[in-house]
Amino acid sequence: MTSKFFPNKTALITLVAACFVVNVTMGVRQTFGLFSGDFEIDCGISNTEFGLAIALHALIWGIVTPIFGRFADKHGGSKIVIFTLIIYGVGVLALGNNFNTGTWFQVNLGLLVGIGLGGAAGTILAPVVTKHFPNQSRGKAAGYVTAFGGLGMFIFPVLTKYLMVEEGWQSTFTVFAIILFIMCIPGLFLKKPESQKEDTSIKKEPEKNDNVIQVLKESFAHKGFRLLVLGFFVCGFQITLVATHVPRYVQDRGLDDWTGFAILSLIGLFNIIGVLIMGYLSDKYSKKMLLAGLYFFRAISIMLFIFLPPSNISAIAFGITFGFLWLATV
């Protein structure tokens, strides 16, 4: 008994639109670590200040995501995605146009980019899309969205390398901002599920009107939710650490400059394969066992990268293996 993957046209349009948006938002985010040397030389931003800004945007991303997610549940994803894309674009544009020192650096890379990711990254877009699909197909749908995020993480480090050589790092940020603003167009096509539209046209029932505190209390009362949050806490720590500090780390260990770009691009490329495989498997096998295996192999990959003697080969091997496991958690 097989049924077609797309239940209706709205599901197809929403999935395609989300793939475009997440490709850019996650792709741009993957590149920030590649600019740390330029920030230090041209803006006087130390590695500590750079790390603080990345930590701040990760924290802001985590804080605002439940708020934006609740808004998207009630009003659809389009409005919040467009709003946060504009915020994200403004922050990136400012970084390349002299608002990149002192407090401005923390505001733009920390606060504005964090808000942008909170409302326009895969953490919002995957749930917006999966609402359109029956339960047995949701893992696969989320896999497609995340795979396009991986495609962006492959494309944008390569694009960064080209633009930095041809135009300079400031102009690179301007180009990225323009692309983010253009993504507001597919953002318009993020529709609510047709069943939800029908429900709203019927009479409104005085259903649950829980506030955020009540929702969180109910959620944290569920053991599975607590364990999943803990897992994603570890996941976020790992991917932020790698994307932010690995390009500088490989240079400090005496490897060629191109190695950092190669690692991030390989992570993005092989992430596409990893999430598609995991999306397929998650519709057939125990998700908790898949997650447990994924985190185990991530730990092995990181340990080998750190403790093996530094070489371009081991760096490339790390990019490939960690890429398979990168965002497959979603």
mmCIF file of C-alpha atoms in Angstrom:
data_model
loop_
_atom_site.group_PDB
_atom_site.id
_atom_site.type_symbol
_atom_site.label_atom_id
_atom_site.label_comp_id
_atom_site.label_asym_id
_atom_site.label_seq_id
_atom_site.Cartn_x
_atom_site.Cartn_y
_atom_site.Cartn_z
ATOM 1 C CA MET A 1 0.000 0.000 0.000
ATOM 2 C CA THR A 2 2.031 2.898 -1.269
ATOM 3 C CA SER A 3 0.889 6.471 -1.465
ATOM 4 C CA LYS A 4 2.503 9.389 -3.168
ATOM 5 C CA PHE A 5 5.036 11.289 -1.089
ATOM 6 C CA PHE A 6 3.483 14.757 -1.551
ATOM 7 C CA PRO A 7 -0.060 14.760 -0.135
ATOM 8 C CA ASN A 8 -0.928 17.955 -2.056
ATOM 9 C CA LYS A 9 0.506 20.837 -4.062
ATOM 10 C CA THR A 10 0.878 23.076 -0.999
ATOM 11 C CA ALA A 11 3.210 20.524 0.608
ATOM 12 C CA LEU A 12 5.415 20.494 -2.500
ATOM 13 C CA ILE A 13 5.598 24.312 -2.715
ATOM 14 C CA THR A 14 6.361 24.669 1.007
ATOM 15 C CA LEU A 15 9.101 22.026 0.870
ATOM 16 C CA VAL A 16 10.799 23.642 -2.151
ATOM 17 C CA ALA A 17 10.587 27.145 -0.603
ATOM 18 C CA ALA A 18 12.014 25.916 2.713
ATOM 19 C CA CYS A 19 14.875 24.162 0.908
ATOM 20 C CA PHE A 20 15.898 27.409 -0.804
ATOM 21 C CA VAL A 21 15.803 29.398 2.440
ATOM 22 C CA VAL A 22 17.636 26.885 4.628
ATOM 23 C CA ASN A 23 20.273 26.428 1.924
ATOM 24 C CA VAL A 24 21.245 30.090 2.314
ATOM 25 C CA THR A 25 20.755 30.608 6.061
ATOM 26 C CA MET A 26 22.784 27.540 7.032
ATOM 27 C CA GLY A 27 25.303 28.123 4.231
ATOM 28 C CA VAL A 28 26.120 31.661 5.377
ATOM 29 C CA ARG A 29 26.325 30.531 8.977
ATOM 30 C CA GLN A 30 28.900 27.879 8.013
ATOM 31 C CA THR A 31 31.365 30.524 6.788
ATOM 32 C CA PHE A 32 31.885 32.778 9.827
ATOM 33 C CA GLY A 33 34.892 30.835 11.097
ATOM 34 C CA LEU A 34 36.650 31.494 7.770
ATOM 35 C CA PHE A 35 36.708 35.243 8.514
ATOM 36 C CA SER A 36 38.260 35.104 11.995
ATOM 37 C CA GLY A 37 41.733 36.044 10.701
ATOM 38 C CA ASP A 38 40.358 39.024 8.752
ATOM 39 C CA PHE A 39 38.393 40.213 11.767
ATOM 40 C CA GLU A 40 41.578 40.057 13.842
ATOM 41 C CA ILE A 41 43.827 41.857 11.322
ATOM 42 C CA ASP A 42 41.428 44.501 9.974
ATOM 43 C CA CYS A 43 39.010 45.051 12.869
ATOM 44 C CA GLY A 44 41.137 44.279 15.926
ATOM 45 C CA ILE A 45 38.763 41.499 16.997
ATOM 46 C CA SER A 46 40.608 38.924 19.076
ATOM 47 C CA ASN A 47 39.855 35.222 18.802
ATOM 48 C CA THR A 48 38.191 35.450 22.228
ATOM 49 C CA GLU A 49 35.873 38.275 21.088
ATOM 50 C CA PHE A 50 35.066 36.348 17.929
ATOM 51 C CA GLY A 51 34.268 33.221 19.947
ATOM 52 C CA LEU A 52 32.083 35.303 22.281
ATOM 53 C CA ALA A 53 30.046 36.650 19.336
ATOM 54 C CA ILE A 54 29.506 33.132 17.981
ATOM 55 C CA ALA A 55 28.542 31.893 21.460
ATOM 56 C CA LEU A 56 26.137 34.821 21.798
ATOM 57 C CA HIS A 57 24.423 34.122 18.492
ATOM 58 C CA ALA A 58 24.138 30.426 19.384
ATOM 59 C CA LEU A 59 22.564 31.400 22.729
ATOM 60 C CA ILE A 60 20.175 33.914 21.127
ATOM 61 C CA TRP A 61 19.303 31.319 18.477
ATOM 62 C CA GLY A 62 18.352 28.862 21.216
ATOM 63 C CA ILE A 63 16.342 31.398 23.243
ATOM 64 C CA VAL A 64 14.243 32.804 20.393
ATOM 65 C CA THR A 65 13.576 29.544 18.514
ATOM 66 C CA PRO A 66 10.729 28.373 20.835
ATOM 67 C CA ILE A 67 9.161 31.853 20.660
ATOM 68 C CA PHE A 68 9.355 31.955 16.858
ATOM 69 C CA GLY A 69 8.241 28.326 16.689
ATOM 70 C CA ARG A 70 5.105 29.129 18.692
ATOM 71 C CA PHE A 71 4.392 32.080 16.389
ATOM 72 C CA ALA A 72 4.859 29.829 13.338
ATOM 73 C CA ASP A 73 2.465 27.246 14.834
ATOM 74 C CA LYS A 74 -0.230 29.877 15.250
ATOM 75 C CA HIS A 75 0.241 32.081 12.194
ATOM 76 C CA GLY A 76 2.304 30.032 9.740
ATOM 77 C CA GLY A 77 6.023 30.187 9.038
ATOM 78 C CA SER A 78 6.069 32.790 6.263
ATOM 79 C CA LYS A 79 5.841 35.970 8.347
ATOM 80 C CA ILE A 80 8.451 34.976 10.913
ATOM 81 C CA VAL A 81 10.875 33.639 8.274
ATOM 82 C CA ILE A 82 10.722 36.851 6.211
ATOM 83 C CA PHE A 83 11.126 39.029 9.302
ATOM 84 C CA THR A 84 14.155 37.104 10.557
ATOM 85 C CA LEU A 85 15.736 36.896 7.097
ATOM 86 C CA ILE A 86 15.725 40.709 7.009
ATOM 87 C CA ILE A 87 17.280 40.858 10.515
ATOM 88 C CA TYR A 88 19.896 38.275 9.480
ATOM 89 C CA GLY A 89 20.680 40.194 6.265
ATOM 90 C CA VAL A 90 21.074 43.505 8.128
ATOM 91 C CA GLY A 91 23.519 41.909 10.588
ATOM 92 C CA VAL A 92 25.608 40.369 7.804
ATOM 93 C CA LEU A 93 25.536 43.581 5.733
ATOM 94 C CA ALA A 94 26.730 45.609 8.719
ATOM 95 C CA LEU A 95 29.653 43.227 9.313
ATOM 96 C CA GLY A 96 31.023 44.049 5.865
ATOM 97 C CA ASN A 97 30.378 47.787 6.082
ATOM 98 C CA ASN A 98 32.377 49.120 9.028
ATOM 99 C CA PHE A 99 29.988 48.046 11.813
ATOM 100 C CA ASN A 100 32.405 45.319 12.823
ATOM 101 C CA THR A 101 34.345 46.573 15.826
ATOM 102 C CA GLY A 102 33.727 46.547 19.569
ATOM 103 C CA THR A 103 30.079 46.429 20.608
ATOM 104 C CA TRP A 104 28.864 46.623 17.000
ATOM 105 C CA PHE A 105 30.586 43.313 16.292
ATOM 106 C CA GLN A 106 28.725 41.603 19.128
ATOM 107 C CA VAL A 107 25.408 43.202 18.136
ATOM 108 C CA ASN A 108 25.683 42.177 14.482
ATOM 109 C CA LEU A 109 27.343 38.757 14.601
ATOM 110 C CA GLY A 110 25.955 37.922 18.034
ATOM 111 C CA LEU A 111 22.455 39.387 18.378
ATOM 112 C CA LEU A 112 21.160 39.980 14.835
ATOM 113 C CA VAL A 113 22.591 36.811 13.283
ATOM 114 C CA GLY A 114 21.266 34.844 16.287
ATOM 115 C CA ILE A 115 17.752 36.224 15.761
ATOM 116 C CA GLY A 116 18.014 35.477 12.038
ATOM 117 C CA LEU A 117 18.996 31.864 12.633
ATOM 118 C CA GLY A 118 16.316 31.490 15.305
ATOM 119 C CA GLY A 119 13.569 32.165 12.772
ATOM 120 C CA ALA A 120 14.980 31.151 9.392
ATOM 121 C CA ALA A 121 17.198 28.102 9.961
ATOM 122 C CA GLY A 122 16.342 24.422 9.834
ATOM 123 C CA THR A 123 15.101 24.386 13.436
ATOM 124 C CA ILE A 124 12.018 26.344 12.321
ATOM 125 C CA LEU A 125 11.773 25.343 8.673
ATOM 126 C CA ALA A 126 11.872 21.565 9.170
ATOM 127 C CA PRO A 127 8.806 21.608 11.499
ATOM 128 C CA VAL A 128 7.005 24.070 9.192
ATOM 129 C CA VAL A 129 7.473 21.578 6.345
ATOM 130 C CA THR A 130 6.789 18.328 8.205
ATOM 131 C CA LYS A 131 3.342 19.549 9.292
ATOM 132 C CA HIS A 132 2.295 19.047 5.648
ATOM 133 C CA PHE A 133 3.179 15.334 5.667
ATOM 134 C CA PRO A 134 1.727 12.233 7.320
ATOM 135 C CA ASN A 135 3.691 10.884 10.262
ATOM 136 C CA GLN A 136 5.323 8.047 8.307
ATOM 137 C CA SER A 137 6.859 10.538 5.828
ATOM 138 C CA ARG A 138 7.966 13.298 8.182
ATOM 139 C CA GLY A 139 11.486 11.992 8.762
ATOM 140 C CA LYS A 140 12.078 11.937 5.015
ATOM 141 C CA ALA A 141 10.643 15.462 4.568
ATOM 142 C CA ALA A 142 12.847 16.811 7.358
ATOM 143 C CA GLY A 143 15.763 15.013 5.714
ATOM 144 C CA TYR A 144 15.223 16.897 2.450
ATOM 145 C CA VAL A 145 15.156 20.274 4.220
ATOM 146 C CA THR A 146 18.280 19.473 6.204
ATOM 147 C CA ALA A 147 20.023 18.094 3.116
ATOM 148 C CA PHE A 148 19.565 21.434 1.363
ATOM 149 C CA GLY A 149 21.068 23.084 4.435
ATOM 150 C CA GLY A 150 24.034 20.775 3.876
ATOM 151 C CA LEU A 151 24.174 21.778 0.216
ATOM 152 C CA GLY A 152 24.440 25.411 1.351
ATOM 153 C CA MET A 153 27.202 24.443 3.758
ATOM 154 C CA PHE A 154 29.057 22.917 0.816
ATOM 155 C CA ILE A 155 28.477 25.816 -1.605
ATOM 156 C CA PHE A 156 29.081 28.806 0.650
ATOM 157 C CA PRO A 157 32.621 28.002 1.877
ATOM 158 C CA VAL A 158 33.640 27.528 -1.782
ATOM 159 C CA LEU A 159 31.867 30.775 -2.726
ATOM 160 C CA THR A 160 33.548 32.507 0.230
ATOM 161 C CA LYS A 161 36.996 31.450 -0.948
ATOM 162 C CA TYR A 162 36.279 32.779 -4.453
ATOM 163 C CA LEU A 163 34.754 36.092 -3.303
ATOM 164 C CA MET A 164 37.478 36.774 -0.732
ATOM 165 C CA VAL A 165 40.151 36.403 -3.413
ATOM 166 C CA GLU A 166 38.275 38.368 -6.093
ATOM 167 C CA GLU A 167 36.413 41.025 -4.087
ATOM 168 C CA GLY A 168 37.728 41.055 -0.513
ATOM 169 C CA TRP A 169 36.080 39.875 2.672
ATOM 170 C CA GLN A 170 33.917 42.990 3.224
ATOM 171 C CA SER A 171 32.299 42.661 -0.212
ATOM 172 C CA THR A 172 31.736 38.969 0.493
ATOM 173 C CA PHE A 173 29.454 39.904 3.383
ATOM 174 C CA THR A 174 27.587 42.376 1.173
ATOM 175 C CA VAL A 175 26.942 39.627 -1.393
ATOM 176 C CA PHE A 176 25.740 37.294 1.357
ATOM 177 C CA ALA A 177 23.354 39.964 2.684
ATOM 178 C CA ILE A 178 21.842 40.486 -0.779
ATOM 179 C CA ILE A 179 21.292 36.723 -1.139
ATOM 180 C CA LEU A 180 19.604 36.631 2.286
ATOM 181 C CA PHE A 181 17.256 39.459 1.296
ATOM 182 C CA ILE A 182 16.404 37.649 -1.969
ATOM 183 C CA MET A 183 15.380 34.596 0.079
ATOM 184 C CA CYS A 184 12.372 36.586 1.311
ATOM 185 C CA ILE A 185 10.776 35.691 -2.052
ATOM 186 C CA PRO A 186 10.632 31.910 -1.418
ATOM 187 C CA GLY A 187 9.779 32.802 2.181
ATOM 188 C CA LEU A 188 6.425 34.092 0.876
ATOM 189 C CA PHE A 189 5.561 30.572 -0.305
ATOM 190 C CA LEU A 190 5.808 28.894 3.102
ATOM 191 C CA LYS A 191 2.147 27.973 3.487
ATOM 192 C CA LYS A 192 0.149 26.523 6.350
ATOM 193 C CA PRO A 193 -1.121 22.950 5.849
ATOM 194 C CA GLU A 194 -4.420 22.781 3.996
ATOM 195 C CA SER A 195 -6.050 20.910 6.881
ATOM 196 C CA GLN A 196 -5.147 23.795 9.216
ATOM 197 C CA LYS A 197 -6.695 26.300 6.849
ATOM 198 C CA GLU A 198 -9.883 24.282 6.801
ATOM 199 C CA ASP A 199 -9.943 24.050 10.578
ATOM 200 C CA THR A 200 -9.705 27.805 10.949
ATOM 201 C CA SER A 201 -12.674 28.303 8.618
ATOM 202 C CA ILE A 202 -14.805 26.036 10.780
ATOM 203 C CA LYS A 203 -15.853 27.399 14.099
ATOM 204 C CA LYS A 204 -13.211 28.111 16.664
ATOM 205 C CA GLU A 205 -13.249 25.849 19.626
ATOM 206 C CA PRO A 206 -12.049 27.207 22.926
ATOM 207 C CA GLU A 207 -9.198 24.720 22.826
ATOM 208 C CA LYS A 208 -6.010 24.788 24.821
ATOM 209 C CA ASN A 209 -4.721 28.286 25.146
ATOM 210 C CA ASP A 210 -1.624 27.442 27.111
ATOM 211 C CA ASN A 211 1.001 30.100 27.591
ATOM 212 C CA VAL A 212 4.675 29.398 26.971
ATOM 213 C CA ILE A 213 5.360 28.492 30.623
ATOM 214 C CA GLN A 214 2.576 25.895 30.623
ATOM 215 C CA VAL A 215 3.773 24.418 27.343
ATOM 216 C CA LEU A 216 7.334 24.144 28.667
ATOM 217 C CA LYS A 217 6.134 22.547 31.910
ATOM 218 C CA GLU A 218 4.177 19.943 29.969
ATOM 219 C CA SER A 219 7.087 19.324 27.625
ATOM 220 C CA PHE A 220 9.718 18.916 30.348
ATOM 221 C CA ALA A 221 7.421 16.525 32.193
ATOM 222 C CA HIS A 222 7.995 14.132 29.283
ATOM 223 C CA LYS A 223 11.158 12.037 29.689
ATOM 224 C CA GLY A 224 11.687 11.763 25.921
ATOM 225 C CA PHE A 225 11.615 15.543 25.537
ATOM 226 C CA ARG A 226 14.205 16.018 28.304
ATOM 227 C CA LEU A 227 16.542 13.472 26.729
ATOM 228 C CA LEU A 228 16.105 14.993 23.267
ATOM 229 C CA VAL A 229 16.897 18.490 24.580
ATOM 230 C CA LEU A 230 20.030 17.140 26.249
ATOM 231 C CA GLY A 231 21.084 15.470 22.991
ATOM 232 C CA PHE A 232 20.534 18.639 20.980
ATOM 233 C CA PHE A 233 22.482 20.648 23.569
ATOM 234 C CA VAL A 234 25.492 18.421 22.883
ATOM 235 C CA CYS A 235 24.814 18.557 19.138
ATOM 236 C CA GLY A 236 24.729 22.368 19.093
ATOM 237 C CA PHE A 237 27.926 22.585 21.119
ATOM 238 C CA GLN A 238 29.758 20.280 18.724
ATOM 239 C CA ILE A 239 28.677 21.818 15.420
ATOM 240 C CA THR A 240 29.217 25.382 16.660
ATOM 241 C CA LEU A 241 32.683 24.494 17.942
ATOM 242 C CA VAL A 242 33.670 22.835 14.666
ATOM 243 C CA ALA A 243 32.272 25.511 12.313
ATOM 244 C CA THR A 244 33.763 28.341 14.387
ATOM 245 C CA HIS A 245 37.194 27.172 15.443
ATOM 246 C CA VAL A 246 38.311 24.345 13.137
ATOM 247 C CA PRO A 247 39.483 26.682 10.290
ATOM 248 C CA ARG A 248 41.774 28.513 12.743
ATOM 249 C CA TYR A 249 42.726 25.301 14.545
ATOM 250 C CA VAL A 250 44.079 23.597 11.412
ATOM 251 C CA GLN A 251 46.153 26.688 10.575
ATOM 252 C CA ASP A 252 47.555 26.760 14.127
ATOM 253 C CA ARG A 253 48.590 23.119 13.672
ATOM 254 C CA GLY A 254 50.590 24.040 10.577
ATOM 255 C CA LEU A 255 48.227 22.863 7.837
ATOM 256 C CA ASP A 256 47.611 24.747 4.589
ATOM 257 C CA ASP A 257 45.109 27.615 4.536
ATOM 258 C CA TRP A 258 42.814 25.815 2.098
ATOM 259 C CA THR A 259 42.314 22.962 4.570
ATOM 260 C CA GLY A 260 39.793 24.905 6.686
ATOM 261 C CA PHE A 261 37.690 25.755 3.623
ATOM 262 C CA ALA A 262 37.915 22.120 2.476
ATOM 263 C CA ILE A 263 36.788 20.718 5.843
ATOM 264 C CA LEU A 264 33.702 22.957 6.016
ATOM 265 C CA SER A 265 32.764 22.251 2.391
ATOM 266 C CA LEU A 266 33.229 18.490 2.814
ATOM 267 C CA ILE A 267 31.116 18.572 5.975
ATOM 268 C CA GLY A 268 28.355 20.270 3.993
ATOM 269 C CA LEU A 269 28.628 17.906 1.024
ATOM 270 C CA PHE A 270 28.613 14.665 3.001
ATOM 271 C CA ASN A 271 25.975 16.053 5.347
ATOM 272 C CA ILE A 272 23.570 15.862 2.383
ATOM 273 C CA ILE A 273 24.150 12.116 2.100
ATOM 274 C CA GLY A 274 24.012 11.621 5.868
ATOM 275 C CA VAL A 275 20.686 13.380 6.424
ATOM 276 C CA LEU A 276 19.004 11.677 3.467
ATOM 277 C CA ILE A 277 20.109 8.265 4.743
ATOM 278 C CA MET A 278 19.058 9.110 8.305
ATOM 279 C CA GLY A 279 15.734 10.548 7.119
ATOM 280 C CA TYR A 280 15.030 7.306 5.255
ATOM 281 C CA LEU A 281 16.113 5.092 8.166
ATOM 282 C CA SER A 282 14.185 7.116 10.756
ATOM 283 C CA ASP A 283 10.911 6.241 9.027
ATOM 284 C CA LYS A 284 11.758 2.521 9.358
ATOM 285 C CA TYR A 285 13.817 1.996 12.532
ATOM 286 C CA SER A 286 14.020 3.195 16.132
ATOM 287 C CA LYS A 287 14.941 6.882 16.162
ATOM 288 C CA LYS A 288 16.536 6.661 19.601
ATOM 289 C CA MET A 289 18.876 3.870 18.487
ATOM 290 C CA LEU A 290 19.819 5.824 15.355
ATOM 291 C CA LEU A 291 20.551 8.929 17.445
ATOM 292 C CA ALA A 292 22.619 6.954 19.943
ATOM 293 C CA GLY A 293 24.729 5.488 17.132
ATOM 294 C CA LEU A 294 25.126 8.884 15.492
ATOM 295 C CA TYR A 295 26.441 10.541 18.666
ATOM 296 C CA PHE A 296 28.784 7.615 19.319
ATOM 297 C CA PHE A 297 30.400 7.860 15.894
ATOM 298 C CA ARG A 298 30.612 11.644 16.192
ATOM 299 C CA ALA A 299 32.677 11.229 19.358
ATOM 300 C CA ILE A 300 35.011 8.773 17.595
ATOM 301 C CA SER A 301 35.432 11.147 14.630
ATOM 302 C CA ILE A 302 36.347 14.120 16.842
ATOM 303 C CA MET A 303 38.756 12.095 18.989
ATOM 304 C CA LEU A 304 40.628 10.778 15.959
ATOM 305 C CA PHE A 305 40.877 14.272 14.462
ATOM 306 C CA ILE A 306 42.311 15.733 17.671
ATOM 307 C CA PHE A 307 44.707 12.949 18.647
ATOM 308 C CA LEU A 308 46.048 11.785 15.289
ATOM 309 C CA PRO A 309 49.118 13.659 13.956
ATOM 310 C CA PRO A 310 47.962 16.705 11.929
ATOM 311 C CA SER A 311 47.892 16.193 8.169
ATOM 312 C CA ASN A 312 45.806 17.297 5.234
ATOM 313 C CA ILE A 313 44.641 13.704 4.783
ATOM 314 C CA SER A 314 43.361 13.392 8.369
ATOM 315 C CA ALA A 315 41.666 16.806 8.044
ATOM 316 C CA ILE A 316 39.871 15.738 4.853
ATOM 317 C CA ALA A 317 38.901 12.416 6.448
ATOM 318 C CA PHE A 318 37.431 14.354 9.391
ATOM 319 C CA GLY A 319 35.426 16.578 7.015
ATOM 320 C CA ILE A 320 33.960 13.518 5.290
ATOM 321 C CA THR A 321 33.152 11.450 8.394
ATOM 322 C CA PHE A 322 31.847 14.350 10.474
ATOM 323 C CA GLY A 323 29.805 15.502 7.480
ATOM 324 C CA PHE A 324 27.907 12.211 7.430
ATOM 325 C CA LEU A 325 26.918 12.855 11.056
ATOM 326 C CA TRP A 326 26.628 16.674 10.998
ATOM 327 C CA LEU A 327 22.904 17.541 10.987
ATOM 328 C CA ALA A 328 21.509 14.037 10.625
ATOM 329 C CA THR A 329 20.248 14.493 14.226
ATOM 330 C CA VAL A 330 17.323 16.540 12.869
#
